[in-house]
PDB file of C-alpha atoms in Angstrom:
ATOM      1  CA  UNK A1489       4.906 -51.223 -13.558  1.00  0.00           C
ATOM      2  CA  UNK A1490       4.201 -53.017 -10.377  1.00  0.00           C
ATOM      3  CA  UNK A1491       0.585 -53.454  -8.605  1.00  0.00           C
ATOM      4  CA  UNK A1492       0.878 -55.136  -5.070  1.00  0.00           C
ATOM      5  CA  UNK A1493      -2.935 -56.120  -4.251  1.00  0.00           C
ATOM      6  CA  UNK A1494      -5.490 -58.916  -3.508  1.00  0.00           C
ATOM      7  CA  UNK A1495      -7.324 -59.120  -7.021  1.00  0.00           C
ATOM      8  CA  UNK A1496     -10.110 -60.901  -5.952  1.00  0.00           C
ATOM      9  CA  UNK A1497     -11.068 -58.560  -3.239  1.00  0.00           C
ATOM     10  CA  UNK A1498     -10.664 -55.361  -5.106  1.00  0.00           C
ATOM     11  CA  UNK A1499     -13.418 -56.355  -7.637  1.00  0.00           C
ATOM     12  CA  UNK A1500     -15.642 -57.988  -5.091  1.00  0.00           C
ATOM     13  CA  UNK A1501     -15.196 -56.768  -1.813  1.00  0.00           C
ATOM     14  CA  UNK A1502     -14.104 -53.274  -2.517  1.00  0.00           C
ATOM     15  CA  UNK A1503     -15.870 -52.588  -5.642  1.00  0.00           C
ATOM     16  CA  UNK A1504     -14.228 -50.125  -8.076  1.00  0.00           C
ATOM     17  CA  UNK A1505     -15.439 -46.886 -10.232  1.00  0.00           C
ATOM     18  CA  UNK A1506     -15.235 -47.904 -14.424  1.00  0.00           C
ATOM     19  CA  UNK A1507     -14.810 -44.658 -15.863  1.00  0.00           C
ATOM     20  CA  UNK A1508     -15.054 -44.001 -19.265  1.00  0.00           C
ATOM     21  CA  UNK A1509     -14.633 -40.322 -21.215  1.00  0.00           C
ATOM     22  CA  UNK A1510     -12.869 -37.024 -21.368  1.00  0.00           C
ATOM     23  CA  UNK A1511     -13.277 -33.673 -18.962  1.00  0.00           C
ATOM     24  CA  UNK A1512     -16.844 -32.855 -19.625  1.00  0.00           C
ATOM     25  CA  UNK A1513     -18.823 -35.585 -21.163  1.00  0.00           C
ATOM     26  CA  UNK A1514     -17.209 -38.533 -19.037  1.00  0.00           C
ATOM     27  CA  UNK A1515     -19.431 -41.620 -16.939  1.00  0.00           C
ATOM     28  CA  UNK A1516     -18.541 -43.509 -14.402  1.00  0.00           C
ATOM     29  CA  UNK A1517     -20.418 -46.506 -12.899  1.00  0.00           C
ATOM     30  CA  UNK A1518     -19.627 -48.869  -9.833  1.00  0.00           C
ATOM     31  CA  UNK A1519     -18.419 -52.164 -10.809  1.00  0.00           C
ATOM     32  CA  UNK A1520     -18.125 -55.760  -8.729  1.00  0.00           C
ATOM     33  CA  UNK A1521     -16.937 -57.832 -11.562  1.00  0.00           C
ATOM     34  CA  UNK A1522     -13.414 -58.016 -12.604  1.00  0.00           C
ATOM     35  CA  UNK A1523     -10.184 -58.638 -13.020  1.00  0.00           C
ATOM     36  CA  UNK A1524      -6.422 -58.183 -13.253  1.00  0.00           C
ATOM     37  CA  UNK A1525      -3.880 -60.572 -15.029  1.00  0.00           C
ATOM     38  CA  UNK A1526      -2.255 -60.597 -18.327  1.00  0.00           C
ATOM     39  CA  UNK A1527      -3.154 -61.620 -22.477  1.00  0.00           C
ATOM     40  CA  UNK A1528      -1.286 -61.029 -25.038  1.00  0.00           C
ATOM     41  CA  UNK A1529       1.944 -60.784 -22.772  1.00  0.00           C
ATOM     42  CA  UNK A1530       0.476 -57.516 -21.559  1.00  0.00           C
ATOM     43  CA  UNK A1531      -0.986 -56.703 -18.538  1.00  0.00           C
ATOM     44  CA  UNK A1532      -4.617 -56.528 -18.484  1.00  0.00           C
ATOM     45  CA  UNK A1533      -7.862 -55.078 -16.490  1.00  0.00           C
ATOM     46  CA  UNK A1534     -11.086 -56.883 -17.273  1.00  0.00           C
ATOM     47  CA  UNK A1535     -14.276 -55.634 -16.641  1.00  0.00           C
ATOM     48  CA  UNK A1536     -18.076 -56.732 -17.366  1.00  0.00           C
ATOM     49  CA  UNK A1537     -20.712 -53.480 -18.154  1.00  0.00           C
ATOM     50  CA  UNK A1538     -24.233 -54.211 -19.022  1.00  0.00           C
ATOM     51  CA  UNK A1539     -25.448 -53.127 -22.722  1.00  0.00           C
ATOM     52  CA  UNK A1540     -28.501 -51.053 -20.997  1.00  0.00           C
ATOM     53  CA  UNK A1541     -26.233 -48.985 -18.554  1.00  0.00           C
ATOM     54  CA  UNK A1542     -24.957 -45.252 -20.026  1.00  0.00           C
ATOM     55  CA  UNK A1543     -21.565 -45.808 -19.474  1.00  0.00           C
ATOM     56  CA  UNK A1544     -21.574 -48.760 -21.917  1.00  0.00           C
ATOM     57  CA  UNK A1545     -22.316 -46.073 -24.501  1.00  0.00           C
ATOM     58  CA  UNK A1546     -18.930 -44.403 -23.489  1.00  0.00           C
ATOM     59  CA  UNK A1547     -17.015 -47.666 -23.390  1.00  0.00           C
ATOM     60  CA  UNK A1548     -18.112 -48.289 -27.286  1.00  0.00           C
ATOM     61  CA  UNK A1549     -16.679 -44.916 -28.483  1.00  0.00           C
ATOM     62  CA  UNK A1550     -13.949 -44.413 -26.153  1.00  0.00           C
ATOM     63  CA  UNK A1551     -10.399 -45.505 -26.544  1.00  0.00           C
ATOM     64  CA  UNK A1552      -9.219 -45.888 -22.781  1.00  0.00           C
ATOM     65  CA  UNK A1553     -10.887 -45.904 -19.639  1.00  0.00           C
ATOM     66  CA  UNK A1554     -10.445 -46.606 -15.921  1.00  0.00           C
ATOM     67  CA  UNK A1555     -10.608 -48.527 -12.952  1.00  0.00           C
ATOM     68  CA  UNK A1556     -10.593 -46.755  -9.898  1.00  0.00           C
ATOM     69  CA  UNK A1557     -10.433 -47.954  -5.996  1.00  0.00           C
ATOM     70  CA  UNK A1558     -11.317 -46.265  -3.034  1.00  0.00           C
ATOM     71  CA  UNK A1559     -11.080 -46.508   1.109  1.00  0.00           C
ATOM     72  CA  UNK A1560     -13.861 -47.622   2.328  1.00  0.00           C
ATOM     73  CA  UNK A1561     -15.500 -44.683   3.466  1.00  0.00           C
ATOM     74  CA  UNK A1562     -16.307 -43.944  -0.293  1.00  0.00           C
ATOM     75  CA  UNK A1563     -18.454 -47.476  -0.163  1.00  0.00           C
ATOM     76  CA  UNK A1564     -22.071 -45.839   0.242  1.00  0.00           C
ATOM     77  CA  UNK A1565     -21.002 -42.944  -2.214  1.00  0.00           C
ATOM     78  CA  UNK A1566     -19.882 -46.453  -4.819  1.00  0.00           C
ATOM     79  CA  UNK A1567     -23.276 -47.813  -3.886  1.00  0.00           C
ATOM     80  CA  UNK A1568     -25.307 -44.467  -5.103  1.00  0.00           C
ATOM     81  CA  UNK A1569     -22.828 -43.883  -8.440  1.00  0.00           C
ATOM     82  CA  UNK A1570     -23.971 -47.784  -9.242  1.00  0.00           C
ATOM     83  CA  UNK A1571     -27.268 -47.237  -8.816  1.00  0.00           C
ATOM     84  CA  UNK A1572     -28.277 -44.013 -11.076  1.00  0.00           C
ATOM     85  CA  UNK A1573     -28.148 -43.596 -14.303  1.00  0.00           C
ATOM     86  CA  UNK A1574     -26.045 -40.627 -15.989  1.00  0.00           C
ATOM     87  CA  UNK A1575     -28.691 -40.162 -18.153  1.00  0.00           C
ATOM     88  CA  UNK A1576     -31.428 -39.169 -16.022  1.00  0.00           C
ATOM     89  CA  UNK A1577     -29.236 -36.562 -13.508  1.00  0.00           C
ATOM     90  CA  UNK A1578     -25.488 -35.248 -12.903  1.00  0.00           C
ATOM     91  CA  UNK A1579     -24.341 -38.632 -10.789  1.00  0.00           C
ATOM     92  CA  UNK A1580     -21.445 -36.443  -9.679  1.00  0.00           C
ATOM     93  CA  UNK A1581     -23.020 -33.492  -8.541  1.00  0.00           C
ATOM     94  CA  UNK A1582     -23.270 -34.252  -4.393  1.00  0.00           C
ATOM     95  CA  UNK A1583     -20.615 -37.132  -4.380  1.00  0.00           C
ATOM     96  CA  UNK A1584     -18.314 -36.015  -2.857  1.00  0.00           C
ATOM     97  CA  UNK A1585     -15.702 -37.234  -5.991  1.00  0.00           C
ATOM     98  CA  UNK A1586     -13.174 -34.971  -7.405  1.00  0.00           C
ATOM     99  CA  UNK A1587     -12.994 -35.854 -11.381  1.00  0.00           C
ATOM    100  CA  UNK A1588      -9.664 -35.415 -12.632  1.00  0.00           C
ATOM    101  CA  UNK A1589      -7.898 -36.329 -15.779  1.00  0.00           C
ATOM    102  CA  UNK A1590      -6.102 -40.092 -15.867  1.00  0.00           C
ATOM    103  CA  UNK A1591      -4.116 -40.270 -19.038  1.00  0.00           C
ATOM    104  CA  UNK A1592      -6.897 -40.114 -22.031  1.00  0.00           C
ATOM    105  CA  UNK A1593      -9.262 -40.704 -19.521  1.00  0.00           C
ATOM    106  CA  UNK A1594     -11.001 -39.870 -16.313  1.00  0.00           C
ATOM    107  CA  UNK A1595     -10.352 -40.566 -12.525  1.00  0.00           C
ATOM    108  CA  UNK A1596     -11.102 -39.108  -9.150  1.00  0.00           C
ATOM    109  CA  UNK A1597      -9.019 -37.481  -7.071  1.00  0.00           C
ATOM    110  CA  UNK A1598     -10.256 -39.611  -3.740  1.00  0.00           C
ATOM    111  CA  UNK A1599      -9.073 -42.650  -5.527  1.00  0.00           C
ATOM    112  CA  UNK A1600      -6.150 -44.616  -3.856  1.00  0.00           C
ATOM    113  CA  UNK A1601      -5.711 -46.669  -6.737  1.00  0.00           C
ATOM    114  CA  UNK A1602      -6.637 -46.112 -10.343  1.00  0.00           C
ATOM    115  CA  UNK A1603      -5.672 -48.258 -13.551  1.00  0.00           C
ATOM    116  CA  UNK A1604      -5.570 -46.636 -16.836  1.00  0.00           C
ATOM    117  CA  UNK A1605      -6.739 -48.963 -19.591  1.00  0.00           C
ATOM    118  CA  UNK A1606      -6.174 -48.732 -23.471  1.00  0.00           C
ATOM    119  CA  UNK A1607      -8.968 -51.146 -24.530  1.00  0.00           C
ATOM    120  CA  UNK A1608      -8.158 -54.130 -26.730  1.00  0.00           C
ATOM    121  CA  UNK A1609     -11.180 -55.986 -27.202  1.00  0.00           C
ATOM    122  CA  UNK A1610     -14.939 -56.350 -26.916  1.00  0.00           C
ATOM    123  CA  UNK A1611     -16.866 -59.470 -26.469  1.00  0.00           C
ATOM    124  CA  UNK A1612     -20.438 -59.792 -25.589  1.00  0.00           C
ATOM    125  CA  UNK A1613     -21.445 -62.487 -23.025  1.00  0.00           C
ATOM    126  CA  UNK A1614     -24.056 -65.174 -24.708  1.00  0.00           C
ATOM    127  CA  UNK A1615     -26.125 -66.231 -22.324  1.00  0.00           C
ATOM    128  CA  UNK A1616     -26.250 -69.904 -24.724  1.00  0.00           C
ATOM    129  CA  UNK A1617     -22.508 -70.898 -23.635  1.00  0.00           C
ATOM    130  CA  UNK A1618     -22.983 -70.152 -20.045  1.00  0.00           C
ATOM    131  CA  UNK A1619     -23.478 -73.228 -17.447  1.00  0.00           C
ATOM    132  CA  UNK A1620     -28.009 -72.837 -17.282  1.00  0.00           C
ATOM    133  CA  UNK A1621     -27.960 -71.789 -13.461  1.00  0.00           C
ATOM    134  CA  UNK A1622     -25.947 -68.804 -14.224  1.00  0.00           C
ATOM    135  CA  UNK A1623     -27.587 -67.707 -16.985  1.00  0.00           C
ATOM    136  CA  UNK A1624     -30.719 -67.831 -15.320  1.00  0.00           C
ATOM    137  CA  UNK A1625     -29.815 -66.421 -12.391  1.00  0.00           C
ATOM    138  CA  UNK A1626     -28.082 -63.833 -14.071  1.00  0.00           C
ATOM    139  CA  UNK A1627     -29.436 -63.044 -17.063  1.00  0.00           C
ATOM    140  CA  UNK A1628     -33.694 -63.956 -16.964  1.00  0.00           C
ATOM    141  CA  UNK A1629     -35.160 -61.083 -18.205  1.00  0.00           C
ATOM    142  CA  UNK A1630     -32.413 -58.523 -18.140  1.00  0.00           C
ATOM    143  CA  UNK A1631     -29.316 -57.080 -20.530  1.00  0.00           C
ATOM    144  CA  UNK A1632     -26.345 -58.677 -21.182  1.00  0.00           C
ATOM    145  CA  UNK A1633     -22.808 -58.101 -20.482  1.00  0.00           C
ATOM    146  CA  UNK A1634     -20.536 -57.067 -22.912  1.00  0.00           C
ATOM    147  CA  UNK A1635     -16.584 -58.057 -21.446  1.00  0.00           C
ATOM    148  CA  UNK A1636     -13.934 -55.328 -22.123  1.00  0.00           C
ATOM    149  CA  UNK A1637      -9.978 -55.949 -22.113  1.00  0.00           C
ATOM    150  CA  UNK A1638      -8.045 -53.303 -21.559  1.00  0.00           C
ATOM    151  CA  UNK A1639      -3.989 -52.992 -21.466  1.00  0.00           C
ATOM    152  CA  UNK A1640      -2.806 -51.506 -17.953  1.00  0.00           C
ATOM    153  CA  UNK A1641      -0.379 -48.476 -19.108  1.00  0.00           C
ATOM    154  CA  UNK A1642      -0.742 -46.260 -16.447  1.00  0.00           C
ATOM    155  CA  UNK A1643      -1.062 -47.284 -12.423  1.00  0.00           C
ATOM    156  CA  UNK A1644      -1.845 -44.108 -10.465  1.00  0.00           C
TER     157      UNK A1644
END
């Protein structure tokens, strides 16, 4: 497996889709923080979802999940999907985002680049060991982040 990119511009600049689910009864949210390297001598996607948002429900019971990148024209369509909620209307329906399987997970078609995930690990983010400016700035009166590690075994 071999992924040619800028990692710190995919996450930040581009944002990516976190998708987690099967065909059916699948979220997906937008997602600016992240990152690619390796643990564990595997290679690994790392990505940051707060415990209030839907899709963190789907990240808890799922297995795998993905990380999805698109061309730049899908950046307003990114904005809207991180926006709504999946639990209060069909994020999908209007998109203009194919869903389509991604090994035991889900993708969309539009994607140019999508990393399927088998997660390892689970950490939540304690606002107590962070430097006090992030915290605050970060965290004052809203959820936390819970970090998930997940092994790259698929690059679409």
């Amino acid at each position: 497996m071999e992924l040619n990119t800028d990692i710190f511009s995919q996450f930040d600049k581009k944002w990516g889709l976190l998708t987690a689910g099967k065909p059916g009864d699948f979220n997906t949210m937008t997602v600016s923080w992240g990152g690619l390297g390796t643990i564990w001598n595997k290679p690994v996607a790392t990505v940051y979802v707060r415990t209030s948002r839907y899709t963190h429900e789907f990240m808890d019971k799922e297995d795998f999940f993905t990380v999805s990148f698109y061309p730049e024209e899908y950046k307003k369509v990114l904005g809207v999907l991180g926006s709504k909620s999946g639990r209060d209307m069909d994020k999908m329906e209007g998109s203009g985002l194919t869903a389509v399987p991604a090994g035991e997970s889900m993708s969309f078609k539009e994607a140019e680049l999508t990393l399927v995930c088998k997660k390892l690990f689970m950490q939540r983010l304690d606002p107590k060991n962070m430097a006090p400016d992030i915290a605050d700035t970060f965290y004052s009166g809203d959820a936390e982040h819970d970090m998930y590690i997940g092994e790259v075994v698929e690059i679409i």
